[in-house]
Short mmCIF file of C-alpha atoms in Angstrom, two decimals:
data_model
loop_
_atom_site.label_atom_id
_atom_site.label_comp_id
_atom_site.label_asym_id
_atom_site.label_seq_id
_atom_site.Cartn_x
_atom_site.Cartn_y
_atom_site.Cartn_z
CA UNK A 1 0.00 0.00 0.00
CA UNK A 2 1.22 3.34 -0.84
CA UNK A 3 1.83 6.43 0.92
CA UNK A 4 0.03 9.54 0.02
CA UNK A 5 1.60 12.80 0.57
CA UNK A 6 -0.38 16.15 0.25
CA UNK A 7 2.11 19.43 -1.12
CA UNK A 8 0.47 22.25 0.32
CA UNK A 9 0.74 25.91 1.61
CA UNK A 10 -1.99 28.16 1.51
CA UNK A 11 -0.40 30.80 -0.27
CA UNK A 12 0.34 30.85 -4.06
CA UNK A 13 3.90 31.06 -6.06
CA UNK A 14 5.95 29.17 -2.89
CA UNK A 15 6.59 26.17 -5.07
CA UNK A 16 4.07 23.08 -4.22
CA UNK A 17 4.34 22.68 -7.84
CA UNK A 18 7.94 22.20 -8.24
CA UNK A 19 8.68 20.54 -5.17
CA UNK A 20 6.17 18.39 -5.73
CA UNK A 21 7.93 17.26 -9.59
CA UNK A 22 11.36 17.57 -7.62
CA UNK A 23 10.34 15.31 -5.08
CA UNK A 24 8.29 13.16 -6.97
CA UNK A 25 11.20 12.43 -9.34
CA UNK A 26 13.56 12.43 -6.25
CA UNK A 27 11.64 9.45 -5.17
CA UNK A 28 11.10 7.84 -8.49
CA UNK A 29 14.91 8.42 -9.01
CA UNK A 30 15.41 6.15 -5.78
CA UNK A 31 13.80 3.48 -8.03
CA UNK A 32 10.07 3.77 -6.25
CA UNK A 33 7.25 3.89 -7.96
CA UNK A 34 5.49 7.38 -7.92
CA UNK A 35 2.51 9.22 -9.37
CA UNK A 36 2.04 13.00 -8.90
CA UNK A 37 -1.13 14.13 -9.05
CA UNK A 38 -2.21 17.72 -10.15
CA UNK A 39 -5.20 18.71 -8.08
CA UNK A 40 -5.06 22.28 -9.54
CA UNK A 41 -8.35 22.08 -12.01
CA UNK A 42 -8.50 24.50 -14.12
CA UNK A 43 -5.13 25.95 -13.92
CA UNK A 44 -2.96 22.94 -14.26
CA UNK A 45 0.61 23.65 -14.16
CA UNK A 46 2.45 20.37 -13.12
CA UNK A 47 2.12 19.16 -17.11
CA UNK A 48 4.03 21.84 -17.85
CA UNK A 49 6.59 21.96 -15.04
CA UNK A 50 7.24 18.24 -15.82
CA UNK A 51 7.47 19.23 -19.45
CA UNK A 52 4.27 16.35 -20.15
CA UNK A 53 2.51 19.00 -21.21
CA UNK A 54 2.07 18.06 -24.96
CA UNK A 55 1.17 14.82 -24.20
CA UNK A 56 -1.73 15.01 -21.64
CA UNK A 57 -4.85 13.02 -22.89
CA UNK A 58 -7.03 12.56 -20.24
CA UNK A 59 -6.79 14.10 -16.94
CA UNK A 60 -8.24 13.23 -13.18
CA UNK A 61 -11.94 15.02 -14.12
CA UNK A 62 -12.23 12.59 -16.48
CA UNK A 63 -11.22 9.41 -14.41
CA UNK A 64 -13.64 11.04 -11.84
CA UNK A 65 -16.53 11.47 -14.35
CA UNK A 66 -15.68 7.77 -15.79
CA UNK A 67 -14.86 9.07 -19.67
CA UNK A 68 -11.47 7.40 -18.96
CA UNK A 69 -9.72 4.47 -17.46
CA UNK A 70 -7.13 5.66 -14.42
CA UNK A 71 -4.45 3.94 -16.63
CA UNK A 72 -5.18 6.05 -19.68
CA UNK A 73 -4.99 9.05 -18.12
CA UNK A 74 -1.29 8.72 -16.30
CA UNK A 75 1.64 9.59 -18.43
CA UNK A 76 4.51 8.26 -17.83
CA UNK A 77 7.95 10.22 -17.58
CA UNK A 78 9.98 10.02 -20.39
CA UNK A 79 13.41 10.25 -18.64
CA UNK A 80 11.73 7.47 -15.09
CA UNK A 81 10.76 4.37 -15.64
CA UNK A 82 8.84 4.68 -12.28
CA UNK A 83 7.62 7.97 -12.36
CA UNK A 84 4.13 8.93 -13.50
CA UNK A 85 1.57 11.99 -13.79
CA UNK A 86 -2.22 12.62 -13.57
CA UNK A 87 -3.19 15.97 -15.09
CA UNK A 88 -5.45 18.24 -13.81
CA UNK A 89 -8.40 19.41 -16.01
CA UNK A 90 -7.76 22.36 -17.82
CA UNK A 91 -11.54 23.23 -18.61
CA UNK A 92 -13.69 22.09 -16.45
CA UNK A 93 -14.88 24.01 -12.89
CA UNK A 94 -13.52 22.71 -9.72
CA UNK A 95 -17.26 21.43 -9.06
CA UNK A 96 -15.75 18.35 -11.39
CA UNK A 97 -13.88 16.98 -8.54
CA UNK A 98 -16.43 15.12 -5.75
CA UNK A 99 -15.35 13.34 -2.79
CA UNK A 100 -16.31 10.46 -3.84
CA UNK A 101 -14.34 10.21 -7.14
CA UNK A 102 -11.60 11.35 -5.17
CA UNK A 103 -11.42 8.47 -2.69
CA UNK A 104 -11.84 6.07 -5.02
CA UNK A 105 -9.19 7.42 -7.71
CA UNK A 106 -6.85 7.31 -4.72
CA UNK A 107 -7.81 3.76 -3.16
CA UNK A 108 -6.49 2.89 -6.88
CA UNK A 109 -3.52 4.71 -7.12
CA UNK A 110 -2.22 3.85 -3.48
CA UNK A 111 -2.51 -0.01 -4.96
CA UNK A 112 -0.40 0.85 -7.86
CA UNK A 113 2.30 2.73 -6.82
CA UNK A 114 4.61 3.53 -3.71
CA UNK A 115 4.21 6.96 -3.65
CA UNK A 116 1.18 9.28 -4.27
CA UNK A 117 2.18 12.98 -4.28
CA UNK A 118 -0.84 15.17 -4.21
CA UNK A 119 0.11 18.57 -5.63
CA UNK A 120 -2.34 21.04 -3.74
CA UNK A 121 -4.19 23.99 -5.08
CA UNK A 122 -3.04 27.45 -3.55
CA UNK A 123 -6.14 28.38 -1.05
CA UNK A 124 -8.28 26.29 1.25
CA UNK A 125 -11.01 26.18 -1.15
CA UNK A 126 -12.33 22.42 -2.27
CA UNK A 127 -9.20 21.86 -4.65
CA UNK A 128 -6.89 22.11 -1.80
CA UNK A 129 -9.28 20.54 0.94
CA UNK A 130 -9.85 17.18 -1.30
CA UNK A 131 -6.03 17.08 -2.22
CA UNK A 132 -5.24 16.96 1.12
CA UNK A 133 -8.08 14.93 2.66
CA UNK A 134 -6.68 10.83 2.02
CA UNK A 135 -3.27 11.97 2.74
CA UNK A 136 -0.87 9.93 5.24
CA UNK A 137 1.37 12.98 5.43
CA UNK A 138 1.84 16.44 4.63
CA UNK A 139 4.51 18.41 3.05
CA UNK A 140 3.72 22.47 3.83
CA UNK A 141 6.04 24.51 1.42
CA UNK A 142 6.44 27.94 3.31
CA UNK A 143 8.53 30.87 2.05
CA UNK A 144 10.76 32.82 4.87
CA UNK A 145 8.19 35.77 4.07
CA UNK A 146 5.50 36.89 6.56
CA UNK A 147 2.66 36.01 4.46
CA UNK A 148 3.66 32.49 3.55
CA UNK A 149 4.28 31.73 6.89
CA UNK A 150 0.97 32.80 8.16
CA UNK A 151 -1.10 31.11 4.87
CA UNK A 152 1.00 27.63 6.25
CA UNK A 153 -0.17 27.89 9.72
CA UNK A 154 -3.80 28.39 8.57
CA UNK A 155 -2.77 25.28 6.40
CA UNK A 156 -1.84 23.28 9.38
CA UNK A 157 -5.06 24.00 11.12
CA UNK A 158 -6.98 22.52 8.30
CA UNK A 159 -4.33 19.23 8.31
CA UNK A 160 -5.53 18.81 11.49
CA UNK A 161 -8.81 19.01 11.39
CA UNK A 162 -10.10 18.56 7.64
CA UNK A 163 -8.62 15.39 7.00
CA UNK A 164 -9.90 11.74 7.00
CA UNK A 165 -6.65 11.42 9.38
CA UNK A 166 -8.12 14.25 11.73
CA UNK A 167 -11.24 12.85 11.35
CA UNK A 168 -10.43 9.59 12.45
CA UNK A 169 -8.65 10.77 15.49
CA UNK A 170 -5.34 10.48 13.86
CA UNK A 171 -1.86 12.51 14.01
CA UNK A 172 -1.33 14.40 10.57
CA UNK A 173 2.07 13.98 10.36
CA UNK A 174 3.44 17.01 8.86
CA UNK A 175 6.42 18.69 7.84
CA UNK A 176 7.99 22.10 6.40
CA UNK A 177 9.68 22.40 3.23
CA UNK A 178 11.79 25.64 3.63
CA UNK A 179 11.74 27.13 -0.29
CA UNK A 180 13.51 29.77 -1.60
CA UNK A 181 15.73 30.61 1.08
CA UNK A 182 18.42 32.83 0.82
CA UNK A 183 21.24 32.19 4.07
CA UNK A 184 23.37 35.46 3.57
CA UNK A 185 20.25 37.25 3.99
CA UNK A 186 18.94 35.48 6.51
CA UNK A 187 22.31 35.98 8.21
CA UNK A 188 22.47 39.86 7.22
CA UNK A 189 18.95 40.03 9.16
CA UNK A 190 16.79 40.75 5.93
CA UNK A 191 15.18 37.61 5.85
CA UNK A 192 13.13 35.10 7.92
CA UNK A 193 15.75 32.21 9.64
CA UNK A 194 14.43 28.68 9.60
CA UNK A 195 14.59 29.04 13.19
CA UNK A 196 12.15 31.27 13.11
CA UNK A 197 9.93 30.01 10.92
CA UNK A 198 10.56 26.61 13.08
CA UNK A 199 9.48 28.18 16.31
CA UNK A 200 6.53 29.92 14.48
CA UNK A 201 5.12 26.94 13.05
CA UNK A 202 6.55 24.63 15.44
CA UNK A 203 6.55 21.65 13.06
CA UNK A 204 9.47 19.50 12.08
CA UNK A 205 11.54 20.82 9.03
CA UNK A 206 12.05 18.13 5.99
CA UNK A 207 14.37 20.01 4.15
CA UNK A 208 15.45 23.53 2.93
CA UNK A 209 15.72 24.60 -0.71
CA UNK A 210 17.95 27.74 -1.36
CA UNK A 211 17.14 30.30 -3.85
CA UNK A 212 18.37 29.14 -7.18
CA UNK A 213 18.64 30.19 -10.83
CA UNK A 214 18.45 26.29 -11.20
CA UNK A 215 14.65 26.28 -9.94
CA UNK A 216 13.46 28.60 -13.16
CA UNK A 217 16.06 26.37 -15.48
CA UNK A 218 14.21 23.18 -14.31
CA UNK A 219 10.76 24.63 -15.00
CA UNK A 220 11.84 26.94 -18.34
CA UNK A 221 13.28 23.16 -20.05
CA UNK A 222 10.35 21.34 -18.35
CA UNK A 223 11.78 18.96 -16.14
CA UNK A 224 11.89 18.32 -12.09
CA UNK A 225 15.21 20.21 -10.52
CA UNK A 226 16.17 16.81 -9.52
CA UNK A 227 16.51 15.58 -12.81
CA UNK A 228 17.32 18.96 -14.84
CA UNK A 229 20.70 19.38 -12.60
CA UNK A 230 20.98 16.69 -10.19
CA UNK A 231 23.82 17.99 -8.91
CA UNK A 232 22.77 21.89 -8.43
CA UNK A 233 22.17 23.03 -4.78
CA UNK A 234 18.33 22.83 -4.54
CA UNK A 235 18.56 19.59 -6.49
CA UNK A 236 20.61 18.10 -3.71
CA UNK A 237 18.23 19.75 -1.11
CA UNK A 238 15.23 17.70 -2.42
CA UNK A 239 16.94 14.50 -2.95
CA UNK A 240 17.81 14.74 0.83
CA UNK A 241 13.88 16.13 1.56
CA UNK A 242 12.94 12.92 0.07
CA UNK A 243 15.32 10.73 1.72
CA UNK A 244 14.17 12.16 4.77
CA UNK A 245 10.12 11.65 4.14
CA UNK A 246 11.30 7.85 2.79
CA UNK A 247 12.27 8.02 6.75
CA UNK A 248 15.88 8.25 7.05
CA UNK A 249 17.33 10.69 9.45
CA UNK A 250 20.05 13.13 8.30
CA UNK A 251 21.25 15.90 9.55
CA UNK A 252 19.60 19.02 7.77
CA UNK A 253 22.27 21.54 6.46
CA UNK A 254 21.81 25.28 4.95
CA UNK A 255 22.32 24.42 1.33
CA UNK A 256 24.33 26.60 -1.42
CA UNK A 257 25.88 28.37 1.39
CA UNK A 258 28.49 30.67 0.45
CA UNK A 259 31.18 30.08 2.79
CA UNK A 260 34.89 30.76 3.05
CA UNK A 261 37.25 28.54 4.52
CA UNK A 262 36.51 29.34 8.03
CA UNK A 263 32.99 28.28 7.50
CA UNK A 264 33.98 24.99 5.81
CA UNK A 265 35.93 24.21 9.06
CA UNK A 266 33.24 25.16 11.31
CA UNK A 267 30.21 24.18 9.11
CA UNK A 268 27.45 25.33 11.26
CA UNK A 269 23.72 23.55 10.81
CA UNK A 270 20.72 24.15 11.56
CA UNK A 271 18.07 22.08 13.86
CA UNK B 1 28.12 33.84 -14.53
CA UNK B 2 31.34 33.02 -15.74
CA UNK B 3 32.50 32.78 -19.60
CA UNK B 4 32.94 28.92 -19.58
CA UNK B 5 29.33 28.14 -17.89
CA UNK B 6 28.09 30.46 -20.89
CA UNK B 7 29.29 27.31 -23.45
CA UNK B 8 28.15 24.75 -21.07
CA UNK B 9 25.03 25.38 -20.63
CA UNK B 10 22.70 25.73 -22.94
CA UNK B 11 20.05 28.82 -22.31
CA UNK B 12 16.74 27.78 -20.96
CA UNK B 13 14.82 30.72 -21.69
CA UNK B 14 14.07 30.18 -25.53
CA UNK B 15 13.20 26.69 -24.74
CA UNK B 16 10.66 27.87 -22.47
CA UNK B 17 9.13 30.66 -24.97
CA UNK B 18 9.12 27.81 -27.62
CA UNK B 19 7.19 25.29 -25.17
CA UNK B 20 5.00 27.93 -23.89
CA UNK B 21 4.25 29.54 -27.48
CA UNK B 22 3.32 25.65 -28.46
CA UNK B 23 1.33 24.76 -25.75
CA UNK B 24 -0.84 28.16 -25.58
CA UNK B 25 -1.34 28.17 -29.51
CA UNK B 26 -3.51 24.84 -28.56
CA UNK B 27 -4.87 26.04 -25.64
CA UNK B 28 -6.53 29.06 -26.89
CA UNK B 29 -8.08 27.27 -29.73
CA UNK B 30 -11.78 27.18 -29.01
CA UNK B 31 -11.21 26.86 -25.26
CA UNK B 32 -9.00 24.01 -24.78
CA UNK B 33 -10.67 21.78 -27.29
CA UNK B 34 -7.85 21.72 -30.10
CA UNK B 35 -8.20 19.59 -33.06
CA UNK B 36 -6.61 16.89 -31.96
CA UNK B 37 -8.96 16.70 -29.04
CA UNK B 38 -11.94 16.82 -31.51
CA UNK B 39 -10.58 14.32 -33.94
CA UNK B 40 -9.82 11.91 -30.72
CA UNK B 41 -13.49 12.12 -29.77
CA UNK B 42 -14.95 11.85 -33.33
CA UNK B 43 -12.69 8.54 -33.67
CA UNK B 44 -13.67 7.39 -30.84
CA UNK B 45 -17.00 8.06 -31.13
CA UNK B 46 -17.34 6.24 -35.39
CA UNK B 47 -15.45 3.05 -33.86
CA UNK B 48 -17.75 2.80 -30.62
CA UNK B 49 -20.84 2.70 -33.66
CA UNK B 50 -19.58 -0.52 -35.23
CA UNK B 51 -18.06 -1.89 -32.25
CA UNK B 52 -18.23 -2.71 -28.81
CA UNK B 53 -15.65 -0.40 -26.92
CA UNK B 54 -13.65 -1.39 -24.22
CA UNK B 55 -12.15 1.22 -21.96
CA UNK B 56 -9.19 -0.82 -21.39
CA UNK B 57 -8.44 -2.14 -25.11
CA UNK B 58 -8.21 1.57 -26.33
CA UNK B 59 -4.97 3.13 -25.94
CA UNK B 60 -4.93 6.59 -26.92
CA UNK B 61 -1.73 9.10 -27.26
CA UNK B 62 -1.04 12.43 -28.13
CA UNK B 63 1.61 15.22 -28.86
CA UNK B 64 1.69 18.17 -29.83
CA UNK B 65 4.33 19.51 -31.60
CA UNK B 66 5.27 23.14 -33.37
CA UNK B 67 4.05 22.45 -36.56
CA UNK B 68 2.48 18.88 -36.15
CA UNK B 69 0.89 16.85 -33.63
CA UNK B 70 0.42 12.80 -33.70
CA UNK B 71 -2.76 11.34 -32.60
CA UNK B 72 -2.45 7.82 -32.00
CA UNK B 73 -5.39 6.00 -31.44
CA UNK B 74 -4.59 2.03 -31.07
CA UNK B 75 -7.97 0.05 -30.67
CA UNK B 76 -7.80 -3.94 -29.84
CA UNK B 77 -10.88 -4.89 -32.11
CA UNK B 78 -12.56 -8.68 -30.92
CA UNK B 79 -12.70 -11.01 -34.00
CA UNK B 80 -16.21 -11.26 -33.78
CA UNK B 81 -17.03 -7.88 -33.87
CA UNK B 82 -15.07 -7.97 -37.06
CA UNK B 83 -17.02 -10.91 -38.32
CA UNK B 84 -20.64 -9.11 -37.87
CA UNK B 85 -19.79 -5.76 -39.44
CA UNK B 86 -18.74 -7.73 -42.31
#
């Protein structure tokens, strides 16, 4: 049985959408079997960011509305074996998506593959609420920026209380994704520190992604960071995320970090 | 950005105005139902008339491309079905 993880944050342009394709292929890289769903209807973007997006058929709308087998609509990645995507509709309303065709698109999928990464709507309208509602976990991708961070608390209120998890008297597991985080500024005092967005949120951190020119190269060539530059700084910050939500522990480390010598030596990390 | 990443890498940018120029040029014909869409329903919808469709015999693929896009429509068809139409 799979493991569903919701992407989520509340707030729009933090990067559920490529962290989920990073991660997703991070995972799929690992050799797992992974299907990233695009819960966004009506403006789909994960087709694009995974550069499917000349090749979508069918999407989830019509798996829901039963104009198309679940195994006609996922695409498979042309670079993973094992890693697969099921588009959003691009036309229809969000109305298209019901509860019920929900649940039962992901009994399927967590039968199928290992890993079933829900890529959230921004908001808490129903796009968001159903893509989050059969998760097992929760990945809340929060900017170092005032309104991000309060949009992800209002997120975590929902984990915990709109889900079939919450429902059933459950623990949400959840955890922050860090994205677009930029450490000399952080250090100069112009930007949020992950401790502080730690303490604010007071949930545990799965990784942090620096600020990268190698974030809009991913998404302007079509393909997850992961893949696109495996061996760029946010790349290496999501293969670790994913590592980590796979359940190994590592030790979390400031990424891209512009050090000198001195720093090298006395490589300082963060909880 | 230093001379020698300049060769090495190749620019992303006009990749993503030539993927984003593609994809829109389909999208805003006749709101989101391109051609290709049609002609996949119209198929779909002749062979379903003479036989018996089943969901999971019909294989359907698509891309679009610049200047063309391939349809491919692969349809398992039962002997007998084939028998009675003739």
């Amino acid at each position: 049985m799979g493991k569903v993880i919701v992407v989520t944050s509340g707030k729009g342009g933090v990067g559920k959408t490529t962290s989920s394709a990073a991660l997703g292929a991070a995972l799929a890289q690992r050799g797992e079997k992974v299907v990233v769903v695009d819960f966004d209807v009506g403006l789909r973007n994960l087709d694009l960011v995974m550069g499917a997006e000349r090749r979508v058929v069918y999407d989830l709308v019509n798996v829901i509305q039963g104009e198309a087998k679940l195994t006609q609509a996922l695409i498979r990645d042309k670079r993973l074996e094992t890693l697969f995507l099921l588009p959003a509709s691009q036309t229809r309303d969000k109305d298209a998506l019901t509860p019920e065709g929900v649940e039962l698109v992901m009994a399927e999928l967590k039968r199928v593959f290992d890993w079933v990464i829900c890529d959230s709507p921004a908001g808490i309208e129903r796009g968001a609420t159903l893509a989050m509602r059969h998760a097992d976990m929760a990945v809340v991708v929060t900017n170092p920026e005032v309104s991000s961070v309060r949009d992800s608390d209002r997120i975590i209120g929902l984990l915990d209380s709109k889900t079939l998890k919450a429902e059933r008297g459950e623990r949400m597991e959840k955890h922050l994704l860090l994205t677009r985080y930029d450490p000399n500024r952080a250090e100069r005092g112009d930007m949020l520190k992950v401790e502080d967005v730690l303490e604010i949120l007071s949930i545990p951190l799965i990784g942090i992604i620096p600020e990268s020119m190698d974030v809009l190269r991913a998404s302007n060539i079509g393909a997850p960071v992961t893949l696109a530059d495996a061996r760029s700084a946010p790349a290496m910050a999501y293969f670790d995320a994913a590592r980590r939500l796979a359940g190994e522990v590592l030790p979390i480390t400031i990424p891209g970090e512009k050090r000198g010598l001195f720093g090298k030596i006395f490589g300082r990390r963060a909880a | 950005m230093s001379i020698f990443q300049l060769f090495r890498k190749q620019r992303s940018a006009p990749m993503a105005r030539e993927r984003l120029q593609v994809l829109l040029a389909h999208e805003r014909s006749s709101t989101g139902a391109d051609l290709v869409s049609i002609l996949r329903e119209e198929i779909l919808a002749a062979i379903a008339k003479h036989v018996q469709l089943d969901n999971d015999k019909v294989q359907v693929k698509m891309d679009r491309d610049e200047h063309v896009s391939i349809l491919e429509i692969d349809v398992e068809i039962p002997l007998d079905a084939a028998m009675r139409a003739a």
